[in-house]
Coordinates of C-alpha atoms and ligand atoms in Angstrom, one line a residue:
M95 CA -7.7 20.9 21.6
D96 CA -5.2 23.5 20.3
I97 CA -2.1 22.6 18.4
N98 CA 1.2 22.9 20.4
I99 CA 3.2 24.0 17.5
E100 CA 6.6 24.3 19.2
Q101 CA 6.2 20.7 20.5
I102 CA 5.1 19.5 17.0
R103 CA 8.0 21.2 15.3
A104 CA 10.5 19.8 17.8
D105 CA 9.2 16.3 16.8
F106 CA 10.4 16.8 13.2
P107 CA 14.2 16.9 13.2
I108 CA 14.5 17.9 9.5
L109 CA 12.7 21.2 10.2
K110 CA 15.9 22.4 11.9
E111 CA 17.8 22.2 8.5
I112 CA 19.4 25.3 7.1
V113 CA 19.0 25.8 3.3
Y114 CA 21.3 28.4 1.6
G115 CA 22.0 29.9 5.0
K116 CA 18.3 30.3 5.8
P117 CA 16.0 28.2 8.0
L118 CA 14.1 25.7 5.9
V119 CA 10.5 26.7 5.1
Y120 CA 9.0 23.5 3.8
L121 CA 5.7 24.1 1.9
D122 CA 5.8 21.1 -0.4
N123 CA 3.7 18.8 1.8
A124 CA 1.4 17.6 -1.0
A125 CA 4.4 16.0 -2.6
T126 CA 5.6 14.4 0.6
T127 CA 5.6 15.1 4.3
H128 CA 8.4 14.9 6.8
K129 CA 8.7 12.3 9.5
P130 CA 8.4 12.8 13.2
Q131 CA 11.1 11.3 15.5
Q132 CA 8.5 8.8 16.7
V133 CA 8.2 7.3 13.2
I134 CA 12.0 7.4 12.6
D135 CA 12.4 5.6 16.0
A136 CA 9.8 2.9 15.1
V137 CA 11.5 2.1 11.8
S138 CA 14.9 2.1 13.5
E139 CA 13.6 -0.3 16.1
V140 CA 12.6 -2.8 13.5
Y141 CA 16.2 -3.0 12.3
L142 CA 17.8 -2.6 15.7
K143 CA 15.7 -5.1 17.6
Y144 CA 13.5 -7.5 15.6
N145 CA 14.2 -7.5 11.8
S146 CA 13.1 -10.8 10.4
N147 CA 11.0 -12.1 7.5
I148 CA 7.4 -12.4 8.5
H149 CA 4.6 -14.9 8.5
R150 CA 5.1 -18.6 8.9
G151 CA 8.2 -18.0 11.0
V152 CA 9.0 -20.5 13.8
H153 CA 11.5 -18.3 15.6
H154 CA 11.1 -15.4 18.1
L155 CA 12.2 -12.5 15.9
S156 CA 9.9 -13.5 13.0
N157 CA 7.0 -13.7 15.4
V158 CA 7.7 -10.3 16.9
C159 CA 8.1 -8.8 13.4
T160 CA 4.9 -10.5 12.1
E161 CA 3.0 -9.1 15.1
A162 CA 4.3 -5.6 14.5
H163 CA 3.3 -5.7 10.8
E164 CA -0.2 -7.1 11.5
N165 CA -0.7 -4.6 14.4
A166 CA 0.0 -1.8 11.8
R167 CA -2.8 -3.3 9.7
V168 CA -5.2 -3.0 12.6
K169 CA -4.1 0.6 13.1
V170 CA -4.9 1.4 9.5
Q171 CA -8.2 -0.4 9.8
Q172 CA -9.2 1.7 12.8
F173 CA -7.8 4.9 11.3
I174 CA -10.1 4.6 8.2
N175 CA -12.8 2.7 10.1
A176 CA -12.8 -0.4 7.8
K177 CA -15.1 -3.2 8.9
H178 CA -12.4 -5.9 8.7
T179 CA -8.6 -5.9 9.0
H180 CA -8.4 -8.2 5.9
E181 CA -9.9 -5.4 3.9
V182 CA -6.6 -3.5 4.3
I183 CA -4.1 -4.4 1.6
F184 CA -0.6 -3.1 1.9
T185 CA 0.9 -1.7 -1.3
R186 CA 3.8 0.5 -2.2
G187 CA 1.5 3.6 -2.3
T188 CA -1.5 5.1 -4.1
T189 CA 0.0 4.5 -7.6
E190 CA 0.4 0.8 -6.9
S191 CA -3.0 0.6 -5.3
I192 CA -4.7 2.0 -8.4
N193 CA -2.6 -0.1 -10.8
L194 CA -3.6 -3.2 -8.7
L195 CA -7.2 -2.2 -8.9
A196 CA -7.1 -1.5 -12.6
A197 CA -5.4 -4.8 -13.3
S198 CA -7.5 -7.0 -11.0
F199 CA -10.8 -5.4 -11.3
G200 CA -10.2 -5.0 -15.0
D201 CA -9.3 -8.7 -15.5
T202 CA -12.2 -9.9 -13.4
F203 CA -15.1 -7.7 -14.4
L204 CA -14.4 -5.6 -17.5
Q205 CA -15.4 -6.2 -21.2
P206 CA -14.7 -4.1 -24.3
G207 CA -17.0 -1.0 -24.4
D208 CA -17.3 -0.8 -20.5
E209 CA -16.8 2.6 -19.1
I210 CA -14.6 3.9 -16.2
L211 CA -15.5 7.4 -15.0
V212 CA -12.8 9.7 -13.5
S213 CA -12.6 13.5 -13.3
Q214 CA -10.7 16.3 -15.1
L215 CA -8.7 17.1 -12.0
E216 CA -7.2 13.7 -11.3
H217 CA -3.5 13.0 -10.7
H218 CA -1.9 11.0 -13.5
S219 CA -2.0 7.9 -11.3
N220 CA -5.8 7.9 -11.5
I221 CA -5.7 8.4 -15.3
V222 CA -2.9 6.4 -16.8
P223 CA -3.7 2.9 -15.3
W224 CA -7.2 3.2 -16.8
Q225 CA -5.7 4.3 -20.1
L226 CA -3.5 1.2 -20.1
L227 CA -6.7 -0.8 -19.5
E228 CA -8.2 1.0 -22.5
K229 CA -5.4 -0.4 -24.6
R230 CA -5.5 -3.9 -23.1
K231 CA -9.2 -4.4 -22.8
G232 CA -10.9 -1.9 -25.0
I233 CA -12.7 -0.2 -22.2
V234 CA -13.6 3.5 -22.5
L235 CA -12.3 6.2 -20.1
K236 CA -14.7 9.2 -19.4
Y237 CA -14.3 12.2 -17.1
I238 CA -16.4 14.6 -15.1
P239 CA -15.6 18.1 -16.2
I240 CA -14.7 21.0 -13.9
N241 CA -15.5 24.7 -13.8
Q242 CA -13.0 27.7 -13.4
A243 CA -13.1 27.4 -9.6
G244 CA -11.8 23.8 -9.9
E245 CA -15.1 22.2 -8.8
L246 CA -16.6 19.2 -10.4
I247 CA -19.6 20.0 -12.7
L248 CA -22.2 17.4 -11.7
D249 CA -25.0 18.7 -14.0
N250 CA -24.7 15.8 -16.5
I251 CA -23.6 13.2 -13.9
D252 CA -26.7 11.1 -14.7
E253 CA -25.5 10.7 -18.3
L254 CA -21.9 10.2 -17.3
I255 CA -22.8 7.4 -14.9
N256 CA -24.8 5.2 -17.2
N257 CA -25.5 1.5 -17.8
K258 CA -22.0 1.1 -19.4
T259 CA -20.2 2.5 -16.4
K260 CA -18.5 -0.2 -14.4
L261 CA -16.5 1.9 -11.9
V262 CA -16.2 5.5 -10.8
A263 CA -12.7 6.5 -9.6
I264 CA -12.4 10.0 -8.1
A265 CA -9.9 11.9 -6.0
H266 CA -11.2 12.8 -2.5
I267 CA -9.0 16.0 -2.6
S268 CA -7.2 17.5 -5.6
N269 CA -3.4 17.6 -5.3
A270 CA -3.0 20.6 -7.6
L271 CA -5.9 22.7 -6.5
G272 CA -6.9 21.5 -3.0
T273 CA -10.6 21.1 -4.0
V274 CA -12.5 18.8 -1.7
N275 CA -14.8 16.8 -4.0
P276 CA -18.4 15.9 -3.1
I277 CA -17.5 12.2 -2.9
K278 CA -20.4 11.2 -0.7
T279 CA -22.9 12.5 -3.3
I280 CA -21.0 10.7 -6.1
I281 CA -20.8 7.5 -4.2
D282 CA -24.6 7.5 -3.4
L283 CA -25.4 8.3 -7.0
A284 CA -23.2 5.6 -8.4
H285 CA -24.6 3.1 -5.8
S286 CA -28.2 4.0 -6.8
K287 CA -27.1 2.4 -10.2
N288 CA -25.2 -0.5 -8.6
I289 CA -21.8 0.9 -9.7
P290 CA -18.8 0.7 -7.3
V291 CA -16.6 3.7 -6.5
M292 CA -12.9 4.0 -5.8
I293 CA -11.7 7.1 -3.9
D294 CA -8.1 8.3 -4.3
G295 CA -7.4 9.6 -0.8
A296 CA -3.7 10.4 -1.4
Q297 CA -4.4 14.1 -0.4
A298 CA -7.1 13.4 2.1
V299 CA -6.1 11.0 4.9
Q300 CA -3.6 13.6 6.3
H301 CA -6.1 16.4 6.3
V302 CA -9.6 15.2 7.1
Q303 CA -11.2 12.3 9.0
V304 CA -11.9 9.4 6.7
D305 CA -14.5 6.8 7.5
V306 CA -14.8 4.3 4.7
Q307 CA -18.0 2.7 6.2
A308 CA -19.8 6.0 6.5
L309 CA -18.7 7.0 3.0
N310 CA -19.7 3.5 1.9
C311 CA -17.0 3.6 -0.8
D312 CA -16.0 0.3 -2.4
F313 CA -12.3 1.1 -2.5
Y314 CA -10.1 3.8 -0.9
V315 CA -6.4 4.2 -1.6
F316 CA -3.6 6.3 -0.1
S317 CA 0.2 6.6 0.4
G318 CA 2.0 6.5 3.7
H319 CA 4.6 9.1 2.8
K320 CA 2.0 11.9 2.6
L321 CA 0.8 11.0 6.1
Y322 CA 4.2 11.4 7.9
A323 CA 5.1 7.7 7.3
P324 CA 8.0 6.3 5.3
T325 CA 8.0 6.0 1.6
G326 CA 7.2 2.7 -0.2
I327 CA 4.2 1.8 1.9
G328 CA 0.5 2.5 1.1
V329 CA -2.9 1.1 1.3
L330 CA -5.7 -0.3 -0.9
Y331 CA -8.8 -0.6 1.2
G332 CA -11.5 -2.7 -0.5
K333 CA -14.8 -4.2 0.6
E334 CA -14.3 -7.9 1.1
E335 CA -17.1 -8.8 -1.3
W336 CA -15.1 -7.1 -4.1
L337 CA -11.7 -8.2 -3.1
N338 CA -12.8 -11.8 -2.7
Q339 CA -14.1 -11.9 -6.3
M340 CA -11.1 -10.1 -7.8
E341 CA -8.2 -12.0 -9.5
P342 CA -4.8 -11.6 -7.8
Y343 CA -2.4 -8.9 -9.1
H344 CA 1.2 -10.0 -8.6
G345 CA 2.0 -13.7 -8.3
G346 CA 4.7 -15.1 -6.0
G347 CA 5.2 -16.1 -2.3
E348 CA 2.7 -15.1 0.4
M349 CA -0.2 -14.9 -2.0
I350 CA -0.7 -18.7 -2.5
K351 CA -2.2 -21.5 -0.6
T352 CA -0.8 -24.4 -2.6
V353 CA 1.4 -24.5 -5.8
S354 CA 1.8 -27.3 -8.2
F355 CA 2.5 -27.5 -11.9
E356 CA -1.1 -28.8 -12.3
G357 CA -2.5 -25.7 -10.7
T358 CA -2.2 -23.1 -7.9
T359 CA -4.7 -22.0 -5.2
F360 CA -4.6 -18.6 -3.7
N361 CA -4.3 -17.4 -0.2
E362 CA -7.2 -15.6 1.6
L363 CA -7.4 -11.8 2.1
P364 CA -5.4 -9.7 2.6
F365 CA -2.5 -12.0 1.5
K366 CA -3.9 -12.8 -1.9
F367 CA -2.9 -9.3 -3.0
E368 CA 0.4 -9.1 -1.1
A369 CA 2.9 -11.2 -3.1
G370 CA 6.5 -11.3 -1.9
T371 CA 8.2 -10.2 1.3
P372 CA 6.1 -7.4 2.7
H373 CA 7.5 -4.0 3.5
Y374 CA 7.2 -4.6 7.3
S375 CA 9.5 -1.7 8.3
G376 CA 7.2 0.6 6.2
S377 CA 4.0 -0.8 7.7
V378 CA 5.4 -0.4 11.2
G379 CA 6.4 3.2 10.3
L380 CA 2.9 3.8 9.0
G381 CA 1.4 2.5 12.2
A382 CA 3.6 4.9 14.2
A383 CA 2.6 7.8 11.9
I384 CA -1.1 7.0 12.5
D385 CA -0.4 6.9 16.3
Y386 CA 1.2 10.3 16.0
V387 CA -1.7 11.8 14.1
N388 CA -4.1 10.3 16.5
T389 CA -2.3 11.8 19.5
I390 CA -2.9 15.2 18.1
G391 CA -6.3 14.4 16.6
I392 CA -7.1 14.6 12.9
N393 CA -9.9 17.1 13.5
T394 CA -7.5 19.3 15.4
I395 CA -5.1 19.1 12.5
A396 CA -7.8 19.9 10.0
Q397 CA -8.9 22.9 11.9
Y398 CA -5.3 24.2 12.3
E399 CA -4.6 23.7 8.6
Q400 CA -7.8 25.5 7.6
E401 CA -6.5 28.5 9.6
L402 CA -3.2 28.3 7.7
L403 CA -5.1 28.1 4.4
S404 CA -7.2 31.2 5.0
Y405 CA -4.2 33.2 6.4
A406 CA -2.1 32.3 3.3
S407 CA -5.0 33.1 0.9
Q408 CA -5.4 36.5 2.5
R409 CA -1.6 37.2 2.6
L410 CA -0.9 36.2 -1.0
A411 CA -4.0 37.9 -2.3
S412 CA -2.4 41.4 -1.9
I413 CA 0.4 40.5 -4.3
P414 CA -0.1 42.4 -7.6
N415 CA -0.9 40.3 -10.6
I416 CA -1.4 37.1 -8.6
R417 CA -3.8 34.6 -10.1
F418 CA -5.2 31.7 -8.0
F419 CA -6.1 28.4 -9.4
G420 CA -8.6 26.4 -7.4
T421 CA -11.0 28.6 -5.6
A422 CA -13.6 26.0 -4.6
A423 CA -15.9 26.6 -1.7
E424 CA -14.4 23.6 0.1
K425 CA -10.6 23.3 0.0
A426 CA -7.7 21.6 1.8
S427 CA -4.5 23.4 2.6
V428 CA -3.2 23.8 -0.9
I429 CA -2.7 27.0 -2.8
S430 CA -1.9 27.1 -6.5
F431 CA -1.0 30.4 -8.2
L432 CA 0.8 32.3 -10.9
I433 CA 2.2 35.8 -11.0
G434 CA 1.4 37.7 -14.2
S435 CA 3.0 35.8 -17.1
V436 CA 6.2 34.8 -15.2
H437 CA 7.0 31.1 -15.6
P438 CA 6.3 29.2 -12.4
F439 CA 9.7 27.5 -12.5
D440 CA 11.5 30.9 -12.4
I441 CA 9.5 31.9 -9.2
G442 CA 10.0 28.5 -7.6
T443 CA 13.8 28.6 -8.2
M444 CA 14.1 32.1 -6.6
L445 CA 12.0 31.1 -3.7
D446 CA 14.2 28.1 -3.2
K447 CA 17.3 30.4 -2.9
M448 CA 15.4 32.1 -0.1
G449 CA 15.1 28.7 1.7
I450 CA 11.4 28.3 0.8
A451 CA 10.5 24.9 -0.8
V452 CA 7.4 25.0 -3.0
R453 CA 6.5 22.9 -6.0
T454 CA 6.2 24.2 -9.5
G455 CA 4.9 22.6 -12.7
H456 CA 1.9 20.5 -13.7
H457 CA 1.8 18.5 -10.4
C458 CA 1.1 15.3 -12.4
A459 CA -2.2 16.8 -13.5
Q460 CA -1.6 17.7 -17.1
P461 CA -5.2 17.5 -18.2
L462 CA -6.1 20.0 -15.5
M463 CA -3.3 22.4 -16.7
Q464 CA -4.7 21.9 -20.3
Y465 CA -8.1 23.0 -19.1
Y466 CA -6.6 26.2 -17.6
Q467 CA -4.3 26.6 -20.6
I468 CA -1.2 27.1 -18.4
P469 CA 2.1 25.2 -18.2
G470 CA 1.8 24.8 -14.5
T471 CA 1.4 26.6 -11.2
I472 CA 3.4 27.4 -8.1
R473 CA 2.0 25.3 -5.3
A474 CA 2.3 25.9 -1.6
S475 CA 0.9 23.1 0.5
F476 CA 0.7 23.1 4.3
A477 CA 1.0 20.4 6.9
L478 CA 0.4 20.3 10.7
Y479 CA 4.0 21.6 11.4
N480 CA 3.7 24.8 9.3
T481 CA 3.2 28.2 10.9
K482 CA 1.8 31.7 10.0
A483 CA 5.4 33.0 10.3
E484 CA 6.4 30.7 7.5
I485 CA 3.4 31.9 5.4
D486 CA 4.6 35.5 6.0
K487 CA 8.0 34.5 4.7
L488 CA 6.4 32.9 1.6
A489 CA 4.2 36.0 0.9
D490 CA 7.1 38.5 1.5
A491 CA 9.5 36.5 -0.7
T492 CA 6.9 36.0 -3.5
E493 CA 6.2 39.7 -3.5
R494 CA 9.9 40.5 -3.8
V495 CA 10.3 38.0 -6.6
A496 CA 7.2 39.4 -8.4
Q497 CA 8.8 42.9 -8.2
L498 CA 12.0 41.6 -9.6
F499 CA 10.2 40.2 -12.6
G500 CA 8.3 43.5 -13.0
Ligands
PLP197 N1 -3.2 10.7 -6.3 C1 -3.0 11.9 -5.8 C2 -4.2 12.8 -5.6 C3 -1.7 12.4 -5.5 O1 -1.6 13.6 -5.0 C4 -0.6 11.6 -5.6 C5 0.7 12.1 -5.3 O2 1.0 13.2 -5.4 C6 -0.8 10.3 -6.1 C7 -2.1 9.9 -6.4 C8 0.3 9.3 -6.3 O3 0.9 9.0 -5.1 P1 2.2 8.1 -4.9 O4 3.2 8.8 -5.8 O5 2.6 8.2 -3.5 O6 1.9 6.8 -5.4

């Protein structure tokens, strides 16, 4: 099926906005995506028609709201092909999912000297929670290095995944470079040594089909807001055998079975990890976003975005003194670049004045920038509503800015 781009763009009201007198060209989708009317309507409907606190309600609105929230969980389960709905834990987003895992997995399983393995291209949210655990528990954080193309170097992986390793935690797709990591190879290798694997899918679920059972990963995390859903909702998928063993993260309502001053017993999955009033308007919005993506088809989206990526790579390549970062053989629709020695912030600011939204800086991946010995990059990241005409605008404007800076 081909993408009906006019129809899709009409679904996203914000794309009609005018910025500095110019039509908005939004190429900052790796940071967050815009929301289709269908998602906005689903969230509005919660507050217009059935807002009520969920679970254990005896009244009508509470039951309707509970059903909508739990239906959203089923949509997530089917979207990532989890075996059970109770393996889908709602969180505030990828960052909270990884912090939950670090705290709960750390409290339950880790001893001083145990190792966690990440990679050199991780987002800070898949580095810092483990560093906090280094301080709290005396564990050791190691990383898989990368090459100039921004690909993981797996030559020494047998030494990196050793008998001290207790968890491998790797991005599915790099937010700064777009590299698609060989996660299946890493998962199989780790499993051959009985070591569980967490995949950070923040940059993947919106671009490629994810099947957690086929991947056989132990944990998979992502954020709703990068998948056309509202902010403040995300997912931690975990195999039930791990989640059942893990200590709870936050304490409070929802996550308990009984409470007394003599001792408390915890609720079953998924509620054990969902303390407090759930973000039900967020989950309903996430369900609507998944429906939206499913109507177009994730594989159709992937194919369209690959066309945008190769068109943009080709258009930008002709700009004098352009340097690309992240030239892996397999990439998602992210392009990171610099022009000569011009600071990325200067270029980003001038592009903004032309109505073009890109992101500049270290993209929350400072160790990666340290590897390339650069302060940051200019990053254009494409979503299903972007067009080749917008990429032409980006290339023309970048060329003009490059000329201005000589
Ligand atoms: N991991 C990756 C790969 C990301 O790209 C991001 C956000 O850019 C995150 C984690 C953190 O996501 P959030 O800020 O939605 O928690």
